Amino acid sequence: MEWANIIIQGVLIGGLYAMFAAGLALIFGVMRLVNIAHGDLIVLAAYVALMTTDTLGLNPLIAIVIVVPIMAAIGYALQRALLNRTLGDDVLPPLLVTFGLSVIIQNALLEAFTADSRRLKAGPIEVQTFEVAGVWIGVLPLLQFVVAIAVIAGLQLLFYRTALGRAFRATSDDQSVAQLMGLDNRHVFALAMALSLAVIAVAGVFLAVRTNFDPAIGPARLIFGFEAVIIGGLGSMWGTLAGGIILGVSQAIGAQINPGWQLLAGHLAFLLILAVRPEGLFPKVQT
Amino acid sequence: MPEPLLEVRALDAFYGDFQALFGVSLRVAAGEVVAVIGANGAGKSTLLKCIAGAIKSRGDAILIDGQPIGNAPAHAVVARGIALVPEGRRLFPSLSVEENLLIGGQLGRPGPWSLKRVYELFPVLAERRQQPSTSLSGGQQQMVAIGRALMSNPRLLLCDEISLGLAPIVVREVYARLPSIVAEGSSLVIVEQDVVQALKAANHVYCLQEGRVALTGAAGTLTREAISAAYFGA
């Protein structure tokens, strides 16, 4: 029963990793941009949530409805003002610029909020649990997992059932022809970044409720996101959920064997999948 | 002479330092079919890309209804009613046939063309609407490419080598649909290496040679010798 508990906890934390990964995969899929600042933007979302809850006195889980549009607006502006200028035939400029952005965000947060650890307090829901057949499930982790599934299902629907999703896929396939269809790729990319940061906002709030955060924890979240994307593959948003869950379960098992092995076990699972199935579990179909 | 729908005035085009077009001028009246012929590398596709906005040029080098669009981005040119069927079809591989058509119509320009009308023009596409665009034959893919451009309800449809890589019978089938497109009010510019096909379809012909207009005239008035000289160079 102990192992069942551990695996369930791993699955539930996997939902959070899947949200980290979904935003990353979305941006890479639409514009081949590897966003090194992704983790720091997650932390930025956590601080935006902190400010929102402090000033308005809201429960963080309700503050999500305010943090999401703020982060989406930041994403749109960031893409239009900065990142669109870095995109071209060369993959290096966006890498360098987002790396620089990562440093800037970390230091700006450090200046504004100091290096102190913060946490968002969501109230009694944080410690509520219930038992199902001998397995104890936390209400908050379960909520986080359900939200992750909803986010991923929403993205999947948006990509394959809406005009915006069609525009994302067309632009991803062939930028120059997409423009001949009347799609302004600068706008399409900015919408994709807005969507990515909207997902980040949800992930950032859940992250900040379940653990302490400070301005320096972004890069590690980026790594979790990357690993989940690569495990899952780029063919489907559901792949990122599978990737997140595999990463979460691996970490939970590692931590159970030896508390120091939590991160190591996740990285090993990632390396194993990279070695035996480098295209990921749900690869993009080659056409 | 009435105001032409499209006017190209002394257009120069460059790929970096390489100049592909030298002072090309061309006029297309409403309802007209203009063929641009020439050998490989004569600058035909470049001319269409400039008109469609895929290559930027001098603002007043390209006018639609007398309005300069030479330096407008491609997505703004489509909104003005110019659609390009690109060379090699360039369908979106991860979109189905119908999604390819829908993306062509996503600007919502009013006009005669809709999914229903495109399927009437190319009935075979209606049967394959849910299939991936890459699973179709070359001729059917060309029909999707034409339909996708029509979905933007263009006043001017630019067709780049729509016979390329297709069997002669399929080429005839595709060309047989062009008159119904003109009948709906679109003007056409067709770029072709297949001179016979182009002369049959067009009212007016321009022959490009090494980036310059070597010959122009009404399709019926040009002799084989004159075309041959303009095509290959004297």
Coordinates of C-alpha atoms in Angstrom, one line a residue:
Chain A
M1 CA 0.0 0.0 0.0
E2 CA 2.9 2.3 0.7
W3 CA 4.1 2.0 -2.9
A4 CA 0.6 2.6 -4.2
N5 CA 0.6 5.8 -2.2
I6 CA 3.9 6.9 -3.5
I7 CA 3.0 6.2 -7.1
I8 CA -0.3 8.1 -6.8
Q9 CA 1.6 11.1 -5.3
G10 CA 4.0 10.9 -8.2
V11 CA 1.2 10.9 -10.8
L12 CA -0.5 13.9 -9.1
I13 CA 2.7 16.0 -9.1
G14 CA 3.1 14.9 -12.7
G15 CA 0.2 17.1 -13.6
L16 CA 2.1 20.1 -12.5
Y17 CA 5.2 19.1 -14.6
A18 CA 2.8 18.5 -17.5
M19 CA 1.7 22.1 -17.2
F20 CA 5.3 23.3 -17.2
A21 CA 5.9 21.2 -20.3
A22 CA 2.7 22.1 -22.2
G23 CA 3.7 25.8 -22.4
L24 CA 7.2 24.9 -23.5
A25 CA 6.0 22.4 -26.2
L26 CA 3.4 24.9 -27.5
I27 CA 6.0 27.6 -28.2
F28 CA 8.5 25.2 -29.7
G29 CA 5.8 23.6 -31.8
V30 CA 4.5 26.8 -33.3
M31 CA 7.7 28.9 -33.7
R32 CA 10.7 26.6 -33.0
L33 CA 11.6 28.8 -30.1
V34 CA 13.3 27.2 -27.1
N35 CA 12.3 29.4 -24.2
I36 CA 15.1 29.3 -21.7
A37 CA 13.2 31.8 -19.5
H38 CA 10.2 29.5 -19.2
G39 CA 11.1 28.4 -15.7
D40 CA 11.6 32.0 -14.5
L41 CA 8.4 33.0 -16.1
I42 CA 6.7 30.3 -14.0
V43 CA 8.3 31.9 -10.9
L44 CA 7.3 35.4 -12.1
A45 CA 3.7 34.1 -12.3
A46 CA 4.0 32.9 -8.7
Y47 CA 5.1 36.4 -7.6
V48 CA 2.3 38.0 -9.6
A49 CA 0.0 35.7 -7.7
L50 CA 1.7 36.7 -4.4
M51 CA 1.1 40.4 -5.2
T52 CA -2.5 39.7 -6.2
T53 CA -3.3 37.7 -3.0
D54 CA -1.5 40.2 -0.8
T55 CA -3.2 43.3 -2.2
L56 CA -6.7 41.8 -2.8
G57 CA -6.7 39.3 0.0
L58 CA -7.9 36.6 -2.4
N59 CA -7.4 32.9 -2.0
P60 CA -4.5 32.0 -4.5
L61 CA -6.7 29.5 -6.3
I62 CA -9.2 32.2 -7.0
A63 CA -6.4 34.6 -7.9
I64 CA -5.7 32.4 -10.9
V65 CA -8.4 34.2 -12.8
I66 CA -6.5 37.4 -12.4
V67 CA -3.0 36.0 -12.8
V68 CA -3.8 34.2 -16.1
P69 CA -4.8 37.3 -18.1
I70 CA -1.9 39.3 -16.6
M71 CA 0.6 36.7 -17.7
A72 CA -1.1 36.3 -21.1
A73 CA -0.7 40.0 -21.7
I74 CA 2.9 39.9 -20.7
G75 CA 3.4 37.0 -23.1
Y76 CA 1.8 38.8 -26.0
A77 CA 3.9 42.0 -25.3
L78 CA 7.1 40.1 -24.8
Q79 CA 6.7 38.3 -28.1
R80 CA 5.7 41.4 -30.1
A81 CA 8.4 43.7 -28.6
L82 CA 11.3 41.3 -28.2
L83 CA 11.1 37.7 -29.2
N84 CA 9.7 38.1 -32.8
R85 CA 12.8 40.1 -33.6
T86 CA 15.0 37.1 -32.7
L87 CA 13.2 34.6 -34.9
G88 CA 14.8 33.7 -38.2
D89 CA 16.7 30.9 -39.9
D90 CA 19.2 30.8 -37.0
V91 CA 18.1 29.0 -33.8
L92 CA 20.8 30.7 -31.7
P93 CA 19.4 34.3 -31.2
P94 CA 16.2 33.2 -29.5
L95 CA 18.2 30.9 -27.2
L96 CA 20.6 33.6 -26.3
V97 CA 17.9 36.3 -25.8
T98 CA 15.7 34.0 -23.7
F99 CA 18.7 33.0 -21.6
G100 CA 19.4 36.7 -21.0
L101 CA 15.7 37.2 -20.2
S102 CA 16.0 34.4 -17.6
V103 CA 18.9 36.3 -15.9
I104 CA 17.0 39.6 -16.0
I105 CA 13.8 38.1 -14.5
Q106 CA 15.7 36.4 -11.7
N107 CA 17.6 39.5 -10.8
A108 CA 14.5 41.8 -11.1
L109 CA 12.6 39.4 -8.8
L110 CA 15.5 39.4 -6.4
E111 CA 15.6 43.2 -6.3
A112 CA 11.8 43.5 -5.9
F113 CA 11.1 40.6 -3.5
T114 CA 14.5 39.7 -1.9
A115 CA 15.8 36.2 -1.8
D116 CA 13.4 35.2 1.0
S117 CA 11.3 32.1 0.4
R118 CA 7.7 32.8 0.0
R119 CA 4.6 30.7 -0.1
L120 CA 1.0 31.2 -1.1
K121 CA -1.5 30.2 1.5
A122 CA -4.6 28.5 0.2
G123 CA -6.2 27.7 3.5
P124 CA -7.5 24.4 4.9
I125 CA -7.6 22.8 1.4
E126 CA -3.8 22.5 1.6
V127 CA -4.0 19.7 4.2
Q128 CA -7.3 18.1 3.4
T129 CA -7.0 14.4 2.4
F130 CA -9.3 11.5 1.8
E131 CA -8.8 7.8 1.7
V132 CA -9.6 5.6 -1.3
A133 CA -9.0 1.8 -0.7
G134 CA -6.1 2.5 1.7
V135 CA -4.5 5.2 -0.5
W136 CA -4.5 8.7 0.9
I137 CA -5.1 11.4 -1.6
G138 CA -4.5 15.1 -0.9
V139 CA -7.4 17.4 -2.1
L140 CA -5.0 20.0 -3.4
P141 CA -2.7 17.7 -5.4
L142 CA -5.8 16.1 -6.8
L143 CA -7.3 19.5 -7.8
Q144 CA -3.9 20.4 -9.4
F145 CA -4.0 17.2 -11.4
V146 CA -7.6 17.7 -12.5
V147 CA -6.8 21.2 -13.6
A148 CA -3.7 20.0 -15.5
I149 CA -5.9 17.5 -17.4
A150 CA -8.4 20.2 -18.1
V151 CA -5.6 22.6 -19.3
I152 CA -4.1 19.9 -21.6
A153 CA -7.5 18.8 -22.9
G154 CA -8.3 22.5 -23.6
L155 CA -5.1 23.0 -25.5
Q156 CA -5.7 19.8 -27.5
L157 CA -9.2 21.0 -28.4
L158 CA -7.9 24.4 -29.2
F159 CA -5.2 23.0 -31.5
Y160 CA -7.4 20.6 -33.4
R161 CA -10.9 22.1 -33.3
T162 CA -10.6 25.9 -33.6
A163 CA -9.6 28.4 -36.2
L164 CA -6.8 29.7 -33.9
G165 CA -5.4 26.1 -33.5
R166 CA -5.5 25.8 -37.3
A167 CA -3.6 29.0 -37.6
F168 CA -1.0 27.7 -35.1
R169 CA -0.6 24.4 -37.0
A170 CA -0.4 26.1 -40.4
T171 CA 2.2 28.6 -39.2
S172 CA 4.1 25.8 -37.7
D173 CA 4.0 23.9 -41.0
D174 CA 5.1 26.7 -43.3
Q175 CA 5.4 30.2 -42.1
S176 CA 5.8 31.9 -45.5
V177 CA 2.7 30.2 -47.0
A178 CA 0.7 30.9 -43.8
Q179 CA 1.3 34.6 -44.5
L180 CA 0.0 34.2 -48.0
M181 CA -3.2 33.0 -46.3
G182 CA -3.5 36.3 -44.5
L183 CA -2.0 35.2 -41.2
D184 CA 0.3 37.8 -39.7
N185 CA 2.9 35.5 -38.2
R186 CA 4.0 38.1 -35.7
H187 CA 0.5 38.2 -34.3
V188 CA 0.1 34.4 -34.4
F189 CA 3.4 33.9 -32.5
A190 CA 2.3 36.5 -29.9
L191 CA -0.9 34.7 -29.4
A192 CA 1.0 31.4 -28.9
M193 CA 3.2 33.0 -26.4
A194 CA 0.2 34.6 -24.6
L195 CA -1.3 31.1 -24.4
S196 CA 1.9 29.6 -23.2
L197 CA 2.2 32.1 -20.4
A198 CA -1.5 31.6 -19.5
V199 CA -0.7 28.0 -18.9
I200 CA 2.4 29.0 -17.0
A201 CA 0.2 31.2 -14.8
V202 CA -1.9 28.3 -13.7
A203 CA 1.2 26.2 -13.1
G204 CA 2.9 29.0 -11.2
V205 CA 0.1 29.4 -8.7
F206 CA -0.1 25.7 -8.0
L207 CA 3.7 25.5 -7.6
A208 CA 3.6 28.4 -5.2
V209 CA 0.8 26.9 -3.1
R210 CA 2.5 23.5 -2.7
T211 CA 6.1 24.6 -2.1
N212 CA 8.2 27.5 -1.1
F213 CA 9.5 29.6 -3.9
D214 CA 12.2 32.2 -4.3
P215 CA 13.6 34.0 -7.4
A216 CA 16.2 31.3 -8.1
I217 CA 14.1 28.2 -8.5
G218 CA 13.1 28.9 -12.2
P219 CA 15.8 27.0 -14.0
A220 CA 15.0 23.7 -12.2
R221 CA 11.3 24.0 -13.3
L222 CA 12.6 24.6 -16.9
I223 CA 14.5 21.3 -16.7
F224 CA 11.4 19.4 -15.5
G225 CA 9.5 21.0 -18.3
F226 CA 12.1 20.0 -20.9
E227 CA 12.3 16.5 -19.6
A228 CA 8.5 16.0 -19.7
V229 CA 8.4 17.4 -23.2
I230 CA 11.1 15.1 -24.4
I231 CA 9.7 12.0 -22.7
G232 CA 6.2 12.8 -24.1
G233 CA 7.2 13.7 -27.6
L234 CA 5.9 16.6 -29.6
G235 CA 3.1 14.9 -31.4
S236 CA 0.3 15.5 -28.9
M237 CA -0.4 17.6 -25.9
W238 CA -1.3 14.3 -24.1
G239 CA 2.3 13.4 -24.6
T240 CA 3.3 16.1 -22.2
L241 CA 0.9 14.8 -19.6
A242 CA 2.4 11.3 -20.0
G243 CA 5.9 12.8 -19.8
G244 CA 5.0 14.8 -16.7
I245 CA 3.5 11.7 -15.0
I246 CA 6.5 9.5 -15.8
L247 CA 8.8 12.2 -14.4
G248 CA 6.7 12.7 -11.3
V249 CA 6.4 8.9 -10.6
S250 CA 10.2 8.4 -11.1
Q251 CA 11.0 11.2 -8.7
A252 CA 8.5 9.9 -6.1
I253 CA 10.0 6.4 -6.4
G254 CA 13.6 7.7 -6.2
A255 CA 12.7 9.8 -3.1
Q256 CA 11.2 6.8 -1.4
I257 CA 14.4 4.7 -1.9
N258 CA 16.6 7.5 -0.7
P259 CA 15.5 11.1 -0.1
G260 CA 18.6 12.4 -2.0
W261 CA 17.6 10.4 -5.1
Q262 CA 14.4 12.3 -6.0
L263 CA 15.9 14.5 -8.7
L264 CA 18.4 11.9 -9.8
A265 CA 15.7 9.3 -10.4
G266 CA 13.7 11.8 -12.6
H267 CA 16.8 12.6 -14.7
L268 CA 17.6 8.9 -15.0
A269 CA 14.1 8.1 -16.3
F270 CA 14.5 11.0 -18.8
L271 CA 17.9 9.7 -20.0
L272 CA 16.5 6.2 -20.3
I273 CA 13.7 7.3 -22.5
L274 CA 16.0 9.5 -24.5
A275 CA 18.3 6.5 -25.1
V276 CA 15.6 4.0 -26.1
R277 CA 13.0 6.3 -27.6
P278 CA 14.6 9.6 -28.6
E279 CA 11.4 10.8 -30.4
G280 CA 9.4 10.5 -27.2
L281 CA 6.3 8.5 -26.5
F282 CA 4.0 10.5 -28.8
P283 CA 6.2 11.6 -31.6
K284 CA 5.2 14.1 -34.2
V285 CA 4.1 12.2 -37.3
Q286 CA 6.6 12.9 -40.1
T287 CA 5.0 14.1 -43.3
Chain B
M1 CA -7.9 52.9 -71.2
P2 CA -9.7 51.9 -68.0
E3 CA -7.8 51.7 -64.7
P4 CA -6.2 48.3 -64.6
L5 CA -6.9 46.0 -61.6
L6 CA -3.2 45.3 -61.2
E7 CA -0.3 47.4 -62.5
V8 CA 3.3 46.6 -62.1
R9 CA 5.6 49.5 -62.9
A10 CA 9.3 49.1 -63.6
L11 CA 9.7 46.4 -60.9
D12 CA 13.2 45.5 -59.7
A13 CA 13.6 42.5 -57.4
F14 CA 16.6 41.2 -55.5
Y15 CA 17.7 38.1 -53.6
G16 CA 20.4 39.7 -51.5
D17 CA 22.9 41.1 -54.1
F18 CA 21.4 39.1 -56.9
Q19 CA 19.0 41.0 -59.1
A20 CA 16.2 38.8 -60.4
L21 CA 13.9 41.3 -62.1
F22 CA 14.9 44.4 -64.1
G23 CA 12.2 47.0 -64.7
V24 CA 9.4 44.6 -65.3
S25 CA 6.0 46.3 -66.1
L26 CA 2.7 44.5 -66.5
R27 CA -1.0 45.3 -66.5
V28 CA -4.0 43.1 -65.7
A29 CA -7.5 44.3 -66.4
A30 CA -10.5 43.1 -64.5
G31 CA -11.7 39.7 -65.8
E32 CA -8.5 39.2 -67.9
V33 CA -6.3 36.1 -68.0
V34 CA -2.6 37.0 -68.3
A35 CA 0.0 34.4 -68.9
V36 CA 3.7 34.9 -68.0
I37 CA 5.9 32.5 -69.8
G38 CA 9.7 32.1 -69.9
A39 CA 12.5 29.6 -69.3
N40 CA 13.7 28.4 -65.9
G41 CA 15.2 31.2 -64.0
A42 CA 13.6 34.0 -66.1
G43 CA 12.0 35.5 -63.0
K44 CA 8.4 34.4 -63.4
S45 CA 8.0 33.1 -59.9
T46 CA 9.8 36.0 -58.5
L47 CA 7.4 38.3 -60.2
L48 CA 4.4 36.5 -58.6
K49 CA 6.1 36.5 -55.2
C50 CA 6.6 40.3 -55.5
I51 CA 3.0 40.8 -56.4
A52 CA 1.8 38.6 -53.5
G53 CA 4.0 40.5 -51.1
A54 CA 6.2 37.5 -50.2
I55 CA 9.1 39.6 -51.6
K56 CA 9.1 43.2 -50.6
S57 CA 9.6 45.8 -53.4
R58 CA 9.4 49.5 -54.0
G59 CA 6.0 50.7 -52.7
D60 CA 4.8 52.2 -56.0
A61 CA 6.2 49.4 -58.1
I62 CA 3.0 47.4 -57.6
L63 CA -0.5 49.0 -57.6
I64 CA -3.9 47.4 -57.1
D65 CA -6.7 49.8 -58.1
G66 CA -4.1 52.5 -58.3
Q67 CA -3.1 51.9 -54.6
P68 CA 0.6 51.1 -53.9
I69 CA 1.1 47.7 -52.3
G70 CA 4.7 47.0 -53.2
N71 CA 6.0 47.1 -49.7
A72 CA 2.9 45.7 -48.0
P73 CA 3.4 42.4 -46.1
A74 CA 1.9 39.3 -47.7
H75 CA -0.9 39.0 -45.1
A76 CA -2.1 42.5 -46.0
V77 CA -1.9 41.9 -49.7
V78 CA -4.3 38.9 -49.4
A79 CA -6.7 41.2 -47.5
R80 CA -6.6 43.4 -50.6
G81 CA -7.8 40.5 -52.8
I82 CA -4.7 39.0 -54.3
A83 CA -4.1 35.3 -53.7
L84 CA -1.2 33.1 -54.7
V85 CA -1.2 29.4 -55.6
P86 CA 2.5 28.8 -54.8
E87 CA 4.8 26.8 -56.9
G88 CA 4.9 23.2 -55.7
R89 CA 1.5 23.6 -54.1
R90 CA 2.9 24.0 -50.5
L91 CA -0.1 22.5 -48.7
F92 CA 0.0 22.5 -44.9
P93 CA 0.9 18.8 -44.2
S94 CA -0.5 18.7 -40.7
L95 CA -3.9 20.0 -41.9
S96 CA -6.7 18.0 -43.5
V97 CA -7.9 18.9 -47.0
E98 CA -10.8 20.9 -45.5
E99 CA -8.6 22.6 -42.9
N100 CA -6.3 23.7 -45.7
L101 CA -9.3 25.3 -47.5
L102 CA -10.6 26.9 -44.3
I103 CA -7.2 28.5 -43.6
G104 CA -7.4 30.0 -47.0
G105 CA -10.7 31.6 -46.1
Q106 CA -9.8 32.6 -42.6
L107 CA -9.8 36.4 -43.5
G108 CA -13.5 36.1 -44.3
R109 CA -13.4 38.3 -47.4
P110 CA -16.9 38.3 -48.9
G111 CA -17.4 36.9 -52.3
P112 CA -18.7 33.9 -54.3
W113 CA -16.3 31.3 -53.0
S114 CA -17.1 29.1 -50.0
L115 CA -16.3 25.5 -49.0
K116 CA -19.4 24.4 -50.8
R117 CA -18.5 26.2 -54.1
V118 CA -14.9 24.9 -54.0
Y119 CA -16.3 21.4 -53.6
E120 CA -18.6 22.0 -56.6
L121 CA -15.6 23.1 -58.6
F122 CA -13.5 20.1 -57.5
P123 CA -16.0 17.4 -56.5
V124 CA -13.2 14.9 -55.8
L125 CA -12.1 17.1 -52.9
A126 CA -15.4 16.8 -51.2
E127 CA -14.9 13.0 -50.9
R128 CA -11.5 13.5 -49.3
R129 CA -12.2 16.5 -47.1
Q130 CA -11.1 14.7 -43.9
Q131 CA -8.0 13.2 -45.3
P132 CA -4.5 14.6 -44.6
S133 CA -3.6 16.9 -47.5
T134 CA -0.4 14.9 -48.2
S135 CA -2.4 11.7 -48.9
L136 CA -3.8 13.1 -52.1
S137 CA -2.5 12.6 -55.6
G138 CA -0.5 15.5 -57.2
G139 CA -3.4 16.7 -59.2
Q140 CA -5.8 16.6 -56.2
Q141 CA -3.2 18.5 -54.2
Q142 CA -3.1 21.1 -56.9
M143 CA -6.9 21.4 -56.7
V144 CA -6.6 21.9 -52.9
A145 CA -3.9 24.6 -53.5
I146 CA -6.2 26.4 -56.0
G147 CA -9.2 26.0 -53.8
R148 CA -7.3 27.3 -50.8
A149 CA -6.4 30.4 -52.7
L150 CA -10.0 30.9 -53.9
M151 CA -11.3 30.7 -50.4
S152 CA -9.9 34.2 -49.8
N153 CA -12.3 35.4 -52.6
P154 CA -9.5 37.0 -54.6
R155 CA -10.0 39.6 -57.3
L156 CA -6.7 38.4 -58.7
L157 CA -5.5 34.9 -58.5
L158 CA -1.9 34.2 -59.2
C159 CA -1.1 30.6 -60.3
D160 CA 2.5 29.6 -60.2
E161 CA 3.2 26.6 -62.5
I162 CA 0.1 24.7 -61.7
S163 CA 1.0 22.1 -64.3
L164 CA 4.3 21.3 -62.7
G165 CA 4.8 17.5 -62.1
L166 CA 1.3 16.6 -63.3
A167 CA 0.3 14.1 -66.0
P168 CA -1.0 15.9 -69.2
I169 CA -4.5 14.6 -68.7
V170 CA -4.5 16.0 -65.1
V171 CA -3.1 19.3 -66.4
R172 CA -6.0 19.6 -68.9
E173 CA -8.5 18.8 -66.1
V174 CA -7.1 21.5 -63.9
Y175 CA -7.0 24.1 -66.7
A176 CA -10.5 23.2 -67.7
R177 CA -11.7 24.7 -64.4
L178 CA -10.0 28.1 -64.9
P179 CA -12.8 29.6 -67.0
S180 CA -15.3 29.0 -64.1
I181 CA -13.0 30.9 -61.8
V182 CA -12.8 33.8 -64.2
A183 CA -16.6 33.6 -64.6
E184 CA -16.9 34.3 -60.9
G185 CA -15.1 37.6 -61.4
S186 CA -11.5 36.8 -60.6
S187 CA -8.7 37.9 -62.9
L188 CA -5.8 35.4 -63.4
V189 CA -2.1 35.6 -63.8
I190 CA -0.7 32.2 -64.8
V191 CA 2.9 31.5 -64.8
E192 CA 3.8 28.5 -67.0
Q193 CA 6.7 26.8 -68.6
D194 CA 4.2 24.9 -70.8
V195 CA 3.8 27.6 -73.4
V196 CA 1.0 25.9 -75.4
Q197 CA -1.2 25.5 -72.3
A198 CA -0.6 29.1 -71.3
L199 CA -1.4 30.5 -74.8
K200 CA -4.6 28.5 -74.9
A201 CA -5.8 29.9 -71.5
A202 CA -4.7 33.5 -71.7
N203 CA -5.9 36.7 -73.3
H204 CA -2.6 38.4 -73.0
V205 CA 1.0 37.1 -72.8
Y206 CA 4.2 38.4 -71.3
C207 CA 7.4 36.5 -72.0
L208 CA 10.2 37.0 -69.5
Q209 CA 13.9 36.5 -70.3
E210 CA 16.6 36.8 -67.7
G211 CA 14.5 39.1 -65.6
R212 CA 13.2 41.4 -68.4
V213 CA 10.0 41.5 -70.4
A214 CA 11.2 40.2 -73.8
L215 CA 7.8 40.1 -75.5
T216 CA 4.3 41.0 -74.8
G217 CA 1.0 41.0 -76.8
A218 CA -2.5 39.6 -77.1
A219 CA -2.4 35.8 -77.1
G220 CA -3.7 35.4 -80.6
T221 CA -1.3 37.9 -82.2
L222 CA 2.0 36.4 -81.3
T223 CA 3.8 34.2 -83.8
R224 CA 5.6 31.0 -82.8
E225 CA 8.9 32.5 -84.1
A226 CA 8.5 35.6 -82.0
I227 CA 7.7 33.6 -78.8
S228 CA 10.6 31.2 -79.5
A229 CA 13.0 34.1 -79.9
A230 CA 11.8 35.8 -76.7
Y231 CA 11.8 32.6 -74.8
F232 CA 15.2 31.4 -75.6
G233 CA 16.9 34.6 -76.6
A234 CA 18.2 35.4 -80.0

